[in-house]
C-alpha atoms as one frame of an Amber mdcrd trajectory, in Angstrom:
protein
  99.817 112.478 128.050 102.568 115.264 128.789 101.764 118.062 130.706 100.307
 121.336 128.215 103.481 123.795 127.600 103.332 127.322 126.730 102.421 128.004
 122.951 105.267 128.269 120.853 107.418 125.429 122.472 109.289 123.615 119.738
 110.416 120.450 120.218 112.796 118.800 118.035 112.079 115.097 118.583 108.147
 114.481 118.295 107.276 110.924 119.496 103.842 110.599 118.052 101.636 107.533
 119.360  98.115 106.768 120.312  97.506 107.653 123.730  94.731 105.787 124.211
  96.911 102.601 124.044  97.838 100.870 126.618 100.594  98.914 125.326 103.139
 100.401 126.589 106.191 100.575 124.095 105.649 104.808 123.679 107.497 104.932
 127.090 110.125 102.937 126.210 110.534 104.939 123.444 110.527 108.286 125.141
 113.214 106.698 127.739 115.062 106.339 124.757 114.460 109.546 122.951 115.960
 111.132 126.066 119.056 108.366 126.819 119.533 109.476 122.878 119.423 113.238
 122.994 119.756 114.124 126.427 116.228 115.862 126.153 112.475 114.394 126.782
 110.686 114.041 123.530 107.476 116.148 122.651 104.784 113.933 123.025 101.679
 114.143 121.024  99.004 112.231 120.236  98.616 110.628 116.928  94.236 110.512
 117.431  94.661 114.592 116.426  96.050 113.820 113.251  93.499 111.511 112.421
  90.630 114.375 113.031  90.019 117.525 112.263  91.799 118.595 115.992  95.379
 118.498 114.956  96.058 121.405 112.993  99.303 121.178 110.685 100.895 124.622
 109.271 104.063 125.243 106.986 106.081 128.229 108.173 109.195 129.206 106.113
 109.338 125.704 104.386 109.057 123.804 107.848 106.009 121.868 109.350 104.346
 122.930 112.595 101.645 120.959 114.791  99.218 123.390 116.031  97.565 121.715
 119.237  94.990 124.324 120.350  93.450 122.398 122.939  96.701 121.884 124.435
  97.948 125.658 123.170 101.364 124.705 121.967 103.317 124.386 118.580 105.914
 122.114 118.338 107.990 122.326 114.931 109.849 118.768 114.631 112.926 117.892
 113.085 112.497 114.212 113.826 108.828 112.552 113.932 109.158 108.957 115.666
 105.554 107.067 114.928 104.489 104.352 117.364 101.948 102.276 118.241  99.299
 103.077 115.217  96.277 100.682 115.601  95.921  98.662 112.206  92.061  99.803
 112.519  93.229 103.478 112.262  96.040 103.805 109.759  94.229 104.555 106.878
  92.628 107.888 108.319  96.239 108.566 109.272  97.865 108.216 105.729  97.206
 111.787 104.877  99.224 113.116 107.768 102.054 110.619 106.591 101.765 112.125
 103.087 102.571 115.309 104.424 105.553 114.333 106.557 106.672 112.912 103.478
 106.881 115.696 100.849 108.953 118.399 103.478 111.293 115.922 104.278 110.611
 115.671 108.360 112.798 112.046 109.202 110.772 109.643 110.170 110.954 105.784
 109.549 107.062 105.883 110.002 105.925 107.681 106.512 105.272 104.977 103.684
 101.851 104.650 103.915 102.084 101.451 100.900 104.694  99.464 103.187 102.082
 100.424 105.731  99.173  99.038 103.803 101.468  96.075 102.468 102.517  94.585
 106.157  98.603  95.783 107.746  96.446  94.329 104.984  97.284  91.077 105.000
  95.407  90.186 101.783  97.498  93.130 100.281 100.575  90.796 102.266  99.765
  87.541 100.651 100.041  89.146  97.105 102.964  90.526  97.984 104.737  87.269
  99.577 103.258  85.481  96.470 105.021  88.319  94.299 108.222  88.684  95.836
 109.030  84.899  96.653 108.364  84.546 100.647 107.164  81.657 101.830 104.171
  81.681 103.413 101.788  78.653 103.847  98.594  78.937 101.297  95.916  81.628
 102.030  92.475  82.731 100.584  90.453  85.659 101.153  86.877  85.681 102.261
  84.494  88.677 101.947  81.010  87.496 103.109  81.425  83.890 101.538  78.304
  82.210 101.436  78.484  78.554 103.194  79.251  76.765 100.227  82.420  78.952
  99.495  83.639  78.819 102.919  83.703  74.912 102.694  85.175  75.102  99.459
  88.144  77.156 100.313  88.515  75.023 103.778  88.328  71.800 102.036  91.568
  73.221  99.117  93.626  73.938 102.474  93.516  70.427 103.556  90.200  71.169
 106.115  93.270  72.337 109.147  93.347  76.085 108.715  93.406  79.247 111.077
  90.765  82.040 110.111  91.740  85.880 111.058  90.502  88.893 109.731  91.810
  90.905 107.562  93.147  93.969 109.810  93.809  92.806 113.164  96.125  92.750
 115.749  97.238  91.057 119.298  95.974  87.539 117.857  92.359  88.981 118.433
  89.646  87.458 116.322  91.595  84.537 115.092  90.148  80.855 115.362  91.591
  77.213 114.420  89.229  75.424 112.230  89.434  72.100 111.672  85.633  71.251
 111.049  82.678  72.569 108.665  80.616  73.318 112.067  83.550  75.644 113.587
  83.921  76.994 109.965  80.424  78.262 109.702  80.719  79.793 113.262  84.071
  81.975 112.254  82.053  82.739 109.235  78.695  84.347 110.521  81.397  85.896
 113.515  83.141  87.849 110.725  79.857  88.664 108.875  78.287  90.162 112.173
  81.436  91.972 113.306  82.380  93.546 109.451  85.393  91.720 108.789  87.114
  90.675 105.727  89.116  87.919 106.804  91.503  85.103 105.322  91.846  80.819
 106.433  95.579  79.453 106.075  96.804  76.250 105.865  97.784  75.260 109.564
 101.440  75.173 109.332 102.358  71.809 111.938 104.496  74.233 113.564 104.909
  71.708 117.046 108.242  71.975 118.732 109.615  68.527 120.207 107.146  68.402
 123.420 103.824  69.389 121.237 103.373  72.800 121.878 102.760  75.690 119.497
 105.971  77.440 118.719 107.097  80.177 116.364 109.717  83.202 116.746 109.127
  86.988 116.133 111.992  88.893 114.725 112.769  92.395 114.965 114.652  93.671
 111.628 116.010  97.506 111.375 117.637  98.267 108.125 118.571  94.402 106.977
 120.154  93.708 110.687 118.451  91.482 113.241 117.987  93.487 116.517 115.862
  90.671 118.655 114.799  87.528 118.958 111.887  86.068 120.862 110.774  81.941
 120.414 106.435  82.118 121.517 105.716  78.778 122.897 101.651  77.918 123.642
 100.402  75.319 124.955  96.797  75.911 123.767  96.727  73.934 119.989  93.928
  76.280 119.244  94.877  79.593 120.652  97.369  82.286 118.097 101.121  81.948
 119.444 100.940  85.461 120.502 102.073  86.758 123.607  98.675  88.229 124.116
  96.765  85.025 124.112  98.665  83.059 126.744 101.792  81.765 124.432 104.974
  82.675 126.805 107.780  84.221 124.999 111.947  83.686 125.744 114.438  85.846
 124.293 116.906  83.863 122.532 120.970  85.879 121.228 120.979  86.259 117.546
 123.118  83.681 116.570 120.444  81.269 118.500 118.038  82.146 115.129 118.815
  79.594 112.117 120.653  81.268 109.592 117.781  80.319 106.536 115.238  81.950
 109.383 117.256  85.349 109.891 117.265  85.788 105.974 113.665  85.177 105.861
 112.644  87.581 107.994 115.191  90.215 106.501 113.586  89.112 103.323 110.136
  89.865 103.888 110.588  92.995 105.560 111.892  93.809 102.578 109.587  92.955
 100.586 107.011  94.594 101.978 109.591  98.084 101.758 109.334  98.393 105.361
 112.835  99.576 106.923 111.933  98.280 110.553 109.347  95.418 111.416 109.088
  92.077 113.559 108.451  89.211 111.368 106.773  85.998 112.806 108.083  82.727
 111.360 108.650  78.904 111.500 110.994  76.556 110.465 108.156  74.459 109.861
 106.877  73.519 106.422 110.178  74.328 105.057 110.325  77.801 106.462 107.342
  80.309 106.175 106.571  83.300 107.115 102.975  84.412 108.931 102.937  87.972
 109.144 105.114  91.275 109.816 104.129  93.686 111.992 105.035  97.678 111.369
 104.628  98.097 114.884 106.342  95.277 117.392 105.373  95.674 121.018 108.691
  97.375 122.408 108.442  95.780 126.350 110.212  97.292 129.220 113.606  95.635
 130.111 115.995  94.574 127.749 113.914  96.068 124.493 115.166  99.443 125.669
 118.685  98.406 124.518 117.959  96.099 121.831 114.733  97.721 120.030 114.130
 101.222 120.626 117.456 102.663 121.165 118.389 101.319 118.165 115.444 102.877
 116.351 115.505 105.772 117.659 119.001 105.849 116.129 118.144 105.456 113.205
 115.459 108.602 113.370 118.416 110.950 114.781 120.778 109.742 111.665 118.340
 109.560 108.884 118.845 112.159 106.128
């Protein structure tokens, strides 16, 4: 967290994140913020606007963030929103709302594209609506046993459970029999989570291993390109469980999977997002994150200065 300034400080460029997380991507934004506009960013953290210890004014027309317990007001032209836990974006939809109706740029403020990508019942119906393939899904709230085998048993009895709201490939299980089906179930029950099984898409690359490729997308243009490969059939393909990921050039990505993922950003009215897909099972989509993990290193050039880009030249 930034040092506390002298009350009354306005800051232009607000880079608002969590700063409890320790992901890491909020400092490669800010690095970029400042490459950008030859000025550090005000940094704030997102948990005040989620409680009652954020205070938000309008003076003259414009916002201000009141930040007692840090005595400063910054008054932002530019809001850049980052690294929003899925858990916590509901409580921070009002705060979005107003952000929204005075007109502060941001590419962080529709809280329905929000709900869309987080919610990934709310993403299924979508995909289902809009045409994006995606391989066959049901929702679960509390199913009793019977239920669960039911649904298992119309996905072909090879299916990956995950809740409903997650994130980082936590919580997620491969279920391929009725005994490790019941244990995801009373897991999901204990812990309060909805959660959803999908048909396991086959998606093997030519030595066996787990493969699929997340996609950054910023206003219909593909910014990066990352193939996950795991070697754990059982574990998610995510970075964060062991898969190991290798930036591959644009043009590497099949044409058919660069429109897909442009598609179903899309579709989900998000204007920035990175899209995990396969070629497998004629080309599907799994989910789309609002909020890609922006690593140190190249990301800087191909991720976040282009979004923060898009912030300064947003009208």
């Amino acid at each position: 967290m930034d040092a506390p300034s002298h009350a009354g400080v306005r800051g232009e460029v607000v880079l608002l994140t969590d700063h409890s997380s320790r992901e890491g991507s909020g400092a490669v934004l800010a690095t970029a913020i400042e490459a950008l506009t030859g000025h550090p960013p005000a940094l704030l953290d997102a948990r005040h606007f989620m409680t009652d210890s954020g205070a938000v004014r309008v003076d003259g027309g414009r916002l201000g963030f009141e930040m007692p317990d840090e005595n400063r007001t910054v008054a932002p032209s530019v809001v850049i929103i980052y690294e929003i836990p899925p858990t916590r974006r509901r409580a921070f939809e009002g705060f979005q709302g107003l952000l929204r109706r005075h007109g502060v740029r941001s590419l962080g403020t529709d809280t329905q594209a929000w709900r869309a990508a987080t919610e990934k019942d709310i993403t299924v119906e979508v995909f289902a609506r809009e045409g994006i393939p995606h391989m066959q899904t049901i929702g679960l709230t509390r199913p009793t046993p019977q239920e669960a085998c039911s649904a298992f048993n119309r996905l072909g009895g090879n299916v990956w459970a995950r809740p409903n709201v997650g994130m980082g490939g936590n919580d997620v299980f491969h279920i391929t029999t009725r005994t490790r089906l019941l244990e995801a179930s009373r897991y999901y029950a204990e812990t309060e989570q909805n959660w959803l099984i999908s048909r396991d898409a086959e998606n093997f690359d030519s030595t066996g291993r787990r493969h699929q490729f997340r996609v950054v997308v910023l206003n219909g243009q593909i910014l990066r390109v990352c193939e996950h490969i795991q070697a754990d059939d059982d574990a998610p393909c995510n970075e964060g469980q062991g898969a190991v990921s290798t930036e591959l050039s644009a043009d590497e990505l099949p044409a058919e999977l660069a429109q897909l993922a442009v598609s179903a950003t899309k579709a989900l009215g998000l204007p920035f997002a990175g899209v995990d897909l396969v070629p497998e099972s004629g080309g599907v989509v799994f989910e789309v994150n609002v909020h890609p993990t922006i690593a140190p290193g190249n990301s800087l050039a191909t991720v976040a200065i282009p979004y923060v880009a898009a912030h300064l030249a947003a009208r």
